[in-house]
Amino acid sequence: MDKPQQILIVGQGLAGTLLSYQFLTHNIEHKVVDNHHANSSTLAAAGLVNPITGRRYVKSWMIDELLDFAKPIYRGLERLLDIKLVTHLEVIRSLQNVSQENLWNTATSRPGYNEYASDNDSAGSYTGFVNQRFAYRRIKQALQVNVSELIKAYRLFLQEKDMLIDDDFNFSFKPKMNEFSLYNSRFSHIVFCEGYKAVENPFFNYLPFQPSKGESFELEIHGLIPMEILRDEIFLVPMGENRIWSGGGYAWKYDDDFPSEKFSAEWTKKLDDLLMAEYRINTHRAGVRPSVKGRRPLLGKHPLYERLIIFNGLGTKGTSLGPYFANHLYEYLFEDGQLLNEVNIQRFDVK
Ligand SMILES: Cc1cc2nc3c(=O)[nH]c(=O)nc-3n(C[C@H](O)[C@H](O)[C@H](O)COP(=O)(O)OP(=O)(O)OC[C@H]3O[C@@H](n4cnc5c(N)ncnc54)[C@H](O)[C@@H]3O)c2cc1C
């Protein structure tokens, strides 16, 4: 693509923020429209990058490349915004029985796992605060990125630079135009980064979104300063000092994206099962993840209107996928790069 006039990014969650940062570092003129994070998945997230995931203990897709990319990008954002975003942590993985232990041992003895898995068998700083499990192992090179602070601070940065449009984007424009006159400016392209709200985007809602609602608590456990992430039946993630994030849940049917009583009751029970110490819940948040059938991001130009572009589908792993694929989209748009087939929206037919 020739150097464009100006680009409009719709949505300033993690995807829109990381793409805007790519544009900023490459001097691509742009503005960002966001409805003040009204429908934000990012605000509910722990910002965890966990290299070994799931019940089969497998390495996350492309984790080596994603980590190499994520670290310098978040460091750059820390410098730009003058805030601390990244904490390097280990994950303590609880194993509930001998078959889980065998599965872990087999999975992590494969080539390429050495740098991420370790045999350390203790609950670390959680010892005495949680019920003892059958065994523990450790996952190395995890990150916790304070993604909610990131998008709040980046919003202020955009405001100061007069690059933020505080609005609900309206789709009543003509997609065939060579430029779009919106918000008293002219834009040559629009990149949609609206998270799960893409299901209401008339140009891209043919893509197989499968949004899933999740919720989270921020809590304190009496006497505990957590030093690691604990992955038991549920996650406990240190958020600085004695603050702990715990959350998850996958609701495929939901009435709204607000915190629910149902989650509250279920998660409190899970916390009661895990914790021996007293705890206090300070905050309850909810968000809908932009999950996609096939669990790969969605990048590319609209098949009919090539000035309309999408960067979405970060699903459950925006913190690790976001930095790499924001750069991938930038290179595709401006450096003649090719999109990976696995993320290119051309893999789906337009309806
Ligand atoms: C409980 C929970 C825990 C999670 N934990 C993790 C984790 O530990 N690690 C991880 O990597 N991921 C996690 N995730 C997933 C993570 O939140 C997502 O991958 C990522 O944040 C998605 O970012 P996004 O920018 O695509 O979407 P969003 O964060 O939803 O951002 C979209 C933005 O667009 C705005 N918007 C939408 N429509 C419009 C419109 N028409 N006009 C203007 N603005 C609009 C929204 O208000 C919002 O600000 C979690 C999610 C949840 C719900």
Short mmCIF file of C-alpha atoms and ligand atoms in Angstrom, two decimals:
data_model
loop_
_atom_site.label_atom_id
_atom_site.label_comp_id
_atom_site.label_asym_id
_atom_site.label_seq_id
_atom_site.Cartn_x
_atom_site.Cartn_y
_atom_site.Cartn_z
CA MET A 1 0.00 0.00 0.00
CA ASP A 2 1.27 3.52 -0.76
CA LYS A 3 1.59 5.77 2.24
CA PRO A 4 -2.07 6.43 3.13
CA GLN A 5 -3.62 9.80 3.88
CA GLN A 6 -4.82 8.88 7.32
CA ILE A 7 -6.20 5.69 8.89
CA LEU A 8 -9.10 5.36 11.32
CA ILE A 9 -8.86 2.58 13.93
CA VAL A 10 -12.23 1.58 15.41
CA GLY A 11 -11.91 0.25 18.98
CA GLN A 12 -9.16 0.88 21.52
CA GLY A 13 -8.94 -2.38 23.40
CA LEU A 14 -5.69 -4.31 23.33
CA ALA A 15 -5.89 -4.88 19.55
CA GLY A 16 -6.56 -1.23 18.66
CA THR A 17 -3.94 -0.02 21.13
CA LEU A 18 -1.19 -2.32 19.82
CA LEU A 19 -2.02 -1.50 16.21
CA SER A 20 -2.03 2.23 16.93
CA TYR A 21 1.38 1.81 18.59
CA GLN A 22 2.70 0.05 15.45
CA PHE A 23 1.40 2.90 13.30
CA LEU A 24 2.89 5.45 15.68
CA THR A 25 6.35 3.87 15.58
CA HIS A 26 6.22 3.78 11.76
CA ASN A 27 4.86 7.33 11.38
CA ILE A 28 1.54 6.23 9.89
CA GLU A 29 -0.94 9.04 10.47
CA HIS A 30 -4.07 7.77 12.22
CA LYS A 31 -6.85 8.40 14.71
CA VAL A 32 -8.67 6.03 17.03
CA VAL A 33 -12.39 6.04 17.76
CA ASP A 34 -13.53 4.26 20.92
CA ASN A 35 -16.72 4.36 22.99
CA HIS A 36 -14.76 4.75 26.24
CA HIS A 37 -14.16 1.00 26.62
CA ALA A 38 -17.89 0.40 27.01
CA ASN A 39 -17.60 -3.20 25.79
CA SER A 40 -14.05 -4.06 26.76
CA SER A 41 -12.72 -7.57 27.19
CA THR A 42 -9.29 -6.13 27.97
CA LEU A 43 -10.48 -4.41 31.17
CA ALA A 44 -11.54 -7.78 32.65
CA ALA A 45 -8.39 -9.68 31.62
CA ALA A 46 -5.45 -10.80 33.74
CA GLY A 47 -3.00 -10.08 30.92
CA LEU A 48 -1.35 -13.42 31.38
CA VAL A 49 1.02 -15.00 28.88
CA ASN A 50 1.29 -18.66 29.83
CA PRO A 51 3.66 -20.67 27.62
CA ILE A 52 2.23 -24.10 28.58
CA THR A 53 -1.54 -24.33 28.61
CA GLY A 54 -4.53 -26.64 28.74
CA ARG A 55 -5.20 -30.00 30.28
CA ARG A 56 -2.62 -31.67 28.01
CA TYR A 57 0.17 -29.25 28.99
CA VAL A 58 1.10 -28.24 25.46
CA LYS A 59 3.07 -25.22 24.33
CA SER A 60 0.81 -22.38 23.18
CA TRP A 61 0.67 -21.87 19.42
CA MET A 62 3.78 -19.94 18.18
CA ILE A 63 4.77 -19.12 21.77
CA ASP A 64 8.52 -18.80 21.03
CA GLU A 65 7.95 -16.16 18.34
CA LEU A 66 5.14 -14.45 20.25
CA LEU A 67 7.25 -14.00 23.39
CA ASP A 68 10.21 -12.66 21.41
CA PHE A 69 7.88 -10.04 20.01
CA ALA A 70 5.78 -9.23 23.05
CA LYS A 71 8.63 -8.33 25.41
CA PRO A 72 10.18 -5.44 23.42
CA ILE A 73 6.76 -4.10 22.37
CA TYR A 74 5.47 -3.89 25.95
CA ARG A 75 8.83 -2.44 27.07
CA GLY A 76 8.44 0.25 24.40
CA LEU A 77 4.94 1.03 25.66
CA GLU A 78 6.24 1.23 29.23
CA ARG A 79 8.73 3.86 28.11
CA LEU A 80 6.21 5.78 26.00
CA LEU A 81 3.58 5.90 28.75
CA ASP A 82 5.97 5.96 31.71
CA ILE A 83 4.17 3.13 33.54
CA LYS A 84 5.12 -0.37 34.61
CA LEU A 85 3.26 -2.96 32.58
CA VAL A 86 5.18 -6.23 32.60
CA THR A 87 6.01 -8.60 35.44
CA HIS A 88 8.04 -11.73 34.75
CA LEU A 89 6.61 -14.58 36.80
CA GLU A 90 6.60 -18.34 37.09
CA VAL A 91 3.36 -20.32 37.07
CA ILE A 92 2.92 -22.96 39.76
CA ARG A 93 0.90 -25.73 38.14
CA SER A 94 -1.09 -27.91 40.57
CA LEU A 95 -1.40 -31.56 39.65
CA GLN A 96 -4.35 -33.29 41.28
CA ASN A 97 -3.41 -36.96 40.86
CA VAL A 98 -0.87 -39.40 39.49
CA SER A 99 -2.36 -39.48 35.99
CA GLN A 100 -1.99 -35.69 35.69
CA GLU A 101 1.57 -36.02 36.93
CA ASN A 102 2.34 -38.68 34.32
CA LEU A 103 0.74 -36.56 31.60
CA TRP A 104 2.83 -33.55 32.64
CA ASN A 105 6.05 -35.58 32.74
CA THR A 106 5.44 -37.06 29.28
CA ALA A 107 4.35 -33.77 27.72
CA THR A 108 7.23 -31.72 29.07
CA SER A 109 9.94 -34.26 28.25
CA ARG A 110 9.47 -33.45 24.55
CA PRO A 111 12.02 -31.29 22.71
CA GLY A 112 11.46 -27.55 23.12
CA TYR A 113 9.84 -27.79 26.57
CA ASN A 114 12.99 -27.55 28.67
CA GLU A 115 13.06 -23.77 28.66
CA TYR A 116 9.45 -23.53 29.86
CA ALA A 117 8.96 -26.44 32.32
CA SER A 118 10.61 -27.19 35.64
CA ASP A 119 10.19 -29.90 38.28
CA ASN A 120 10.13 -27.67 41.37
CA ASP A 121 7.52 -29.42 43.57
CA SER A 122 6.04 -26.82 45.93
CA ALA A 123 3.20 -24.32 46.17
CA GLY A 124 5.81 -21.55 46.61
CA SER A 125 4.49 -18.40 48.27
CA TYR A 126 1.00 -19.98 48.43
CA THR A 127 2.18 -22.69 50.85
CA GLY A 128 -0.06 -22.58 53.92
CA PHE A 129 -2.64 -20.39 52.14
CA VAL A 130 -4.09 -23.02 49.77
CA ASN A 131 -5.13 -26.62 50.23
CA GLN A 132 -2.23 -28.95 49.44
CA ARG A 133 -2.48 -30.76 46.10
CA PHE A 134 -0.98 -34.07 44.93
CA ALA A 135 2.04 -32.41 43.26
CA TYR A 136 3.23 -29.14 41.76
CA ARG A 137 5.36 -28.22 38.75
CA ARG A 138 6.51 -24.88 37.40
CA ILE A 139 6.10 -23.08 34.10
CA LYS A 140 8.88 -20.62 33.34
CA GLN A 141 8.88 -17.46 31.22
CA ALA A 142 5.28 -16.46 31.94
CA LEU A 143 4.39 -12.78 31.83
CA GLN A 144 1.70 -10.73 33.47
CA VAL A 145 0.99 -7.58 31.50
CA ASN A 146 -1.20 -4.95 33.10
CA VAL A 147 -3.38 -4.65 30.01
CA SER A 148 -6.17 -2.69 31.68
CA GLU A 149 -3.72 0.02 32.83
CA LEU A 150 -2.17 -0.09 29.36
CA ILE A 151 -5.37 0.75 27.52
CA LYS A 152 -6.35 3.42 30.07
CA ALA A 153 -2.94 5.11 29.86
CA TYR A 154 -2.84 4.82 26.07
CA ARG A 155 -6.27 6.44 25.88
CA LEU A 156 -4.90 9.48 27.77
CA PHE A 157 -1.87 9.53 25.48
CA LEU A 158 -4.13 9.58 22.39
CA GLN A 159 -6.25 12.31 23.95
CA GLU A 160 -3.19 14.48 24.57
CA LYS A 161 -2.06 14.02 20.95
CA ASP A 162 -5.56 14.86 19.70
CA MET A 163 -5.79 11.40 18.12
CA LEU A 164 -8.77 10.07 20.10
CA ILE A 165 -12.38 10.31 18.99
CA ASP A 166 -14.65 9.53 21.91
CA ASP A 167 -17.67 8.04 20.18
CA ASP A 168 -19.66 4.97 19.22
CA PHE A 169 -18.65 4.36 15.61
CA ASN A 170 -21.60 4.59 13.25
CA PHE A 171 -21.71 2.28 10.22
CA SER A 172 -23.84 4.53 8.01
CA PHE A 173 -21.06 5.35 5.54
CA LYS A 174 -20.55 4.24 1.96
CA PRO A 175 -17.96 1.44 1.81
CA LYS A 176 -17.15 1.90 -1.89
CA MET A 177 -15.61 5.34 -1.44
CA ASN A 178 -11.90 6.00 -2.02
CA GLU A 179 -11.86 8.00 1.15
CA PHE A 180 -14.15 8.36 4.11
CA SER A 181 -15.15 11.75 5.49
CA LEU A 182 -15.81 11.10 9.14
CA TYR A 183 -15.40 13.15 12.31
CA ASN A 184 -14.33 16.24 10.32
CA SER A 185 -11.37 14.31 8.90
CA ARG A 186 -10.65 12.31 5.76
CA PHE A 187 -9.52 8.72 6.09
CA SER A 188 -8.18 6.48 3.34
CA HIS A 189 -8.73 3.25 5.32
CA ILE A 190 -10.63 2.00 8.35
CA VAL A 191 -9.26 -0.81 10.54
CA PHE A 192 -11.86 -2.46 12.75
CA CYS A 193 -10.64 -3.64 16.18
CA GLU A 194 -13.96 -3.76 18.04
CA GLY A 195 -13.46 -7.02 19.92
CA TYR A 196 -16.63 -9.11 20.21
CA LYS A 197 -18.77 -6.19 19.02
CA ALA A 198 -17.61 -7.15 15.52
CA VAL A 199 -20.68 -9.39 15.50
CA GLU A 200 -22.61 -6.15 14.88
CA ASN A 201 -20.25 -4.92 12.14
CA PRO A 202 -22.19 -5.23 8.85
CA PHE A 203 -18.98 -5.74 6.83
CA PHE A 204 -17.25 -8.39 8.93
CA ASN A 205 -20.01 -10.17 10.83
CA TYR A 206 -19.84 -13.03 8.30
CA LEU A 207 -16.66 -14.19 10.06
CA PRO A 208 -17.15 -17.09 12.52
CA PHE A 209 -17.03 -15.22 15.82
CA GLN A 210 -17.92 -17.29 18.88
CA PRO A 211 -17.82 -14.68 21.66
CA SER A 212 -17.48 -16.04 25.18
CA LYS A 213 -18.24 -14.07 28.30
CA GLY A 214 -15.79 -14.27 31.18
CA GLU A 215 -15.64 -12.58 34.56
CA SER A 216 -13.02 -11.82 37.15
CA PHE A 217 -12.48 -10.80 40.74
CA GLU A 218 -9.72 -8.72 42.21
CA LEU A 219 -9.15 -9.92 45.75
CA GLU A 220 -6.79 -9.97 48.71
CA ILE A 221 -5.87 -13.10 50.64
CA HIS A 222 -5.18 -12.30 54.26
CA GLY A 223 -1.41 -12.30 54.93
CA LEU A 224 -0.34 -13.35 51.41
CA ILE A 225 2.03 -11.42 49.15
CA PRO A 226 1.95 -13.68 46.06
CA MET A 227 5.23 -14.16 44.19
CA GLU A 228 4.04 -16.53 41.46
CA ILE A 229 0.92 -17.26 39.43
CA LEU A 230 -0.99 -20.25 40.76
CA ARG A 231 -2.77 -22.44 38.20
CA ASP A 232 -5.01 -24.77 40.17
CA GLU A 233 -8.61 -25.47 39.08
CA ILE A 234 -8.66 -21.67 38.88
CA PHE A 235 -5.95 -19.07 38.36
CA LEU A 236 -4.58 -16.74 41.04
CA VAL A 237 -2.51 -13.99 39.41
CA PRO A 238 -0.49 -11.39 41.36
CA MET A 239 -1.40 -7.85 40.29
CA GLY A 240 1.06 -5.93 42.49
CA GLU A 241 1.45 -5.75 46.29
CA ASN A 242 -1.26 -7.99 47.79
CA ARG A 243 -3.77 -7.65 44.94
CA ILE A 244 -4.72 -10.90 43.20
CA TRP A 245 -6.72 -11.49 40.02
CA SER A 246 -8.86 -14.59 39.72
CA GLY A 247 -11.29 -15.26 36.95
CA GLY A 248 -12.34 -17.13 33.86
CA GLY A 249 -15.60 -18.81 32.95
CA TYR A 250 -16.85 -19.38 29.42
CA ALA A 251 -20.48 -18.38 28.90
CA TRP A 252 -21.45 -18.80 25.25
CA LYS A 253 -24.95 -17.47 25.94
CA TYR A 254 -25.33 -14.27 27.90
CA ASP A 255 -27.79 -11.39 28.15
CA ASP A 256 -25.23 -8.61 28.61
CA ASP A 257 -21.53 -8.01 29.28
CA PHE A 258 -21.97 -7.01 32.94
CA PRO A 259 -20.84 -8.88 36.09
CA SER A 260 -23.34 -11.57 37.09
CA GLU A 261 -24.59 -13.07 40.36
CA LYS A 262 -24.20 -16.53 38.83
CA PHE A 263 -20.45 -16.12 38.30
CA SER A 264 -20.10 -14.59 41.75
CA ALA A 265 -21.68 -17.63 43.41
CA GLU A 266 -19.72 -20.16 41.31
CA TRP A 267 -16.35 -18.45 41.69
CA THR A 268 -16.73 -17.89 45.42
CA LYS A 269 -17.29 -21.62 45.78
CA LYS A 270 -14.13 -22.35 43.77
CA LEU A 271 -12.15 -19.92 45.93
CA ASP A 272 -13.54 -21.54 49.10
CA ASP A 273 -12.46 -24.97 47.80
CA LEU A 274 -8.92 -23.75 47.10
CA LEU A 275 -8.12 -21.31 49.89
CA MET A 276 -7.43 -22.03 53.54
CA ALA A 277 -6.92 -18.35 54.40
CA GLU A 278 -9.51 -15.57 54.70
CA TYR A 279 -9.97 -13.48 51.58
CA ARG A 280 -11.78 -10.33 50.52
CA ILE A 281 -13.18 -9.60 47.05
CA ASN A 282 -12.66 -5.94 46.11
CA THR A 283 -13.77 -5.77 42.48
CA HIS A 284 -15.89 -7.84 40.10
CA ARG A 285 -15.53 -7.30 36.33
CA ALA A 286 -16.87 -8.93 33.18
CA GLY A 287 -15.99 -8.93 29.50
CA VAL A 288 -16.72 -10.82 26.33
CA ARG A 289 -13.74 -12.37 24.58
CA PRO A 290 -13.55 -12.03 20.79
CA SER A 291 -13.18 -15.79 20.32
CA VAL A 292 -13.33 -17.37 16.90
CA LYS A 293 -14.07 -20.81 15.55
CA GLY A 294 -10.66 -22.38 14.93
CA ARG A 295 -9.05 -20.12 17.57
CA ARG A 296 -6.82 -18.12 15.23
CA PRO A 297 -6.78 -14.31 14.85
CA LEU A 298 -8.64 -12.57 12.04
CA LEU A 299 -6.57 -10.23 9.87
CA GLY A 300 -7.00 -8.80 6.41
CA LYS A 301 -8.87 -6.66 3.95
CA HIS A 302 -12.56 -7.03 3.23
CA PRO A 303 -12.90 -9.15 0.07
CA LEU A 304 -15.13 -6.53 -1.63
CA TYR A 305 -14.09 -3.25 0.02
CA GLU A 306 -10.31 -3.32 0.34
CA ARG A 307 -10.15 -0.07 2.30
CA LEU A 308 -11.95 -1.80 5.16
CA ILE A 309 -9.58 -3.92 7.23
CA ILE A 310 -9.97 -6.09 10.33
CA PHE A 311 -7.69 -6.92 13.25
CA ASN A 312 -9.61 -9.11 15.66
CA GLY A 313 -10.13 -12.67 16.91
CA LEU A 314 -7.53 -12.47 19.69
CA GLY A 315 -9.80 -14.74 21.75
CA THR A 316 -8.37 -15.88 25.07
CA LYS A 317 -4.78 -14.88 24.24
CA GLY A 318 -4.70 -11.23 23.22
CA THR A 319 -1.71 -10.44 25.43
CA SER A 320 0.62 -12.80 23.56
CA LEU A 321 -1.00 -12.71 20.10
CA GLY A 322 -1.58 -8.94 19.99
CA PRO A 323 1.98 -7.56 19.67
CA TYR A 324 3.07 -10.07 17.01
CA PHE A 325 -0.04 -9.80 14.86
CA ALA A 326 -0.30 -6.01 15.10
CA ASN A 327 3.16 -5.93 13.52
CA HIS A 328 2.16 -8.67 11.07
CA LEU A 329 -0.78 -6.56 9.89
CA TYR A 330 1.41 -3.47 9.64
CA GLU A 331 3.92 -5.37 7.46
CA TYR A 332 1.13 -6.73 5.27
CA LEU A 333 -0.34 -3.27 4.74
CA PHE A 334 2.84 -1.23 4.29
CA GLU A 335 5.84 -3.51 3.68
CA ASP A 336 4.42 -5.91 1.07
CA GLY A 337 4.33 -8.68 3.68
CA GLN A 338 2.18 -11.77 3.22
CA LEU A 339 -0.43 -12.71 5.79
CA LEU A 340 -0.08 -16.14 7.34
CA ASN A 341 -2.82 -18.34 5.84
CA GLU A 342 -3.92 -19.34 9.33
CA VAL A 343 -4.89 -15.77 10.24
CA ASN A 344 -5.92 -14.40 6.84
CA ILE A 345 -9.69 -13.79 6.67
CA GLN A 346 -9.60 -15.05 3.09
CA ARG A 347 -9.92 -18.50 4.66
CA PHE A 348 -13.63 -17.70 5.13
CA ASP A 349 -16.16 -17.04 2.37
CA VAL A 350 -17.97 -13.73 2.43
CA LYS A 351 -21.73 -14.18 2.71
C1 LIG B 1 -12.26 -12.74 32.27
C2 LIG B 1 -11.26 -12.64 31.15
C3 LIG B 1 -9.94 -12.98 31.39
C4 LIG B 1 -8.99 -12.89 30.37
N1 LIG B 1 -7.69 -13.16 30.65
C5 LIG B 1 -6.76 -13.08 29.68
C6 LIG B 1 -5.39 -13.33 29.96
O1 LIG B 1 -5.00 -13.59 31.09
N2 LIG B 1 -4.50 -13.26 28.93
C7 LIG B 1 -4.89 -12.95 27.66
O2 LIG B 1 -4.05 -12.90 26.77
N3 LIG B 1 -6.18 -12.68 27.37
C8 LIG B 1 -7.11 -12.74 28.34
N4 LIG B 1 -8.42 -12.47 28.05
C9 LIG B 1 -8.78 -12.18 26.66
C10 LIG B 1 -8.42 -10.73 26.30
O3 LIG B 1 -9.23 -9.88 27.06
C11 LIG B 1 -8.63 -10.51 24.81
O4 LIG B 1 -7.86 -11.41 24.03
C12 LIG B 1 -8.24 -9.09 24.36
O5 LIG B 1 -8.30 -8.19 25.42
C13 LIG B 1 -9.15 -8.63 23.24
O6 LIG B 1 -8.82 -7.32 22.89
P1 LIG B 1 -9.64 -6.55 21.75
O7 LIG B 1 -9.01 -5.22 21.62
O8 LIG B 1 -9.77 -7.40 20.54
O9 LIG B 1 -11.13 -6.41 22.34
P2 LIG B 1 -11.67 -5.44 23.49
O10 LIG B 1 -10.75 -5.39 24.63
O11 LIG B 1 -13.07 -5.89 23.78
O12 LIG B 1 -11.68 -4.00 22.84
C14 LIG B 1 -12.62 -3.56 21.89
C15 LIG B 1 -12.83 -2.07 22.08
O13 LIG B 1 -13.65 -1.56 21.03
C16 LIG B 1 -14.67 -0.76 21.58
N5 LIG B 1 -15.78 -0.76 20.62
C17 LIG B 1 -16.52 -1.80 20.18
N6 LIG B 1 -17.42 -1.40 19.26
C18 LIG B 1 -17.23 -0.07 19.11
C19 LIG B 1 -17.86 0.93 18.28
N7 LIG B 1 -18.86 0.64 17.42
N8 LIG B 1 -17.44 2.22 18.39
C20 LIG B 1 -16.42 2.54 19.23
N9 LIG B 1 -15.79 1.63 20.02
C21 LIG B 1 -16.20 0.35 19.95
C22 LIG B 1 -14.98 -1.43 22.91
O14 LIG B 1 -15.68 -0.62 23.82
C23 LIG B 1 -13.56 -1.74 23.38
O15 LIG B 1 -12.97 -0.61 23.99
C24 LIG B 1 -9.39 -12.50 29.06
C25 LIG B 1 -10.72 -12.14 28.83
C26 LIG B 1 -11.65 -12.20 29.86
C27 LIG B 1 -13.07 -11.78 29.58
#
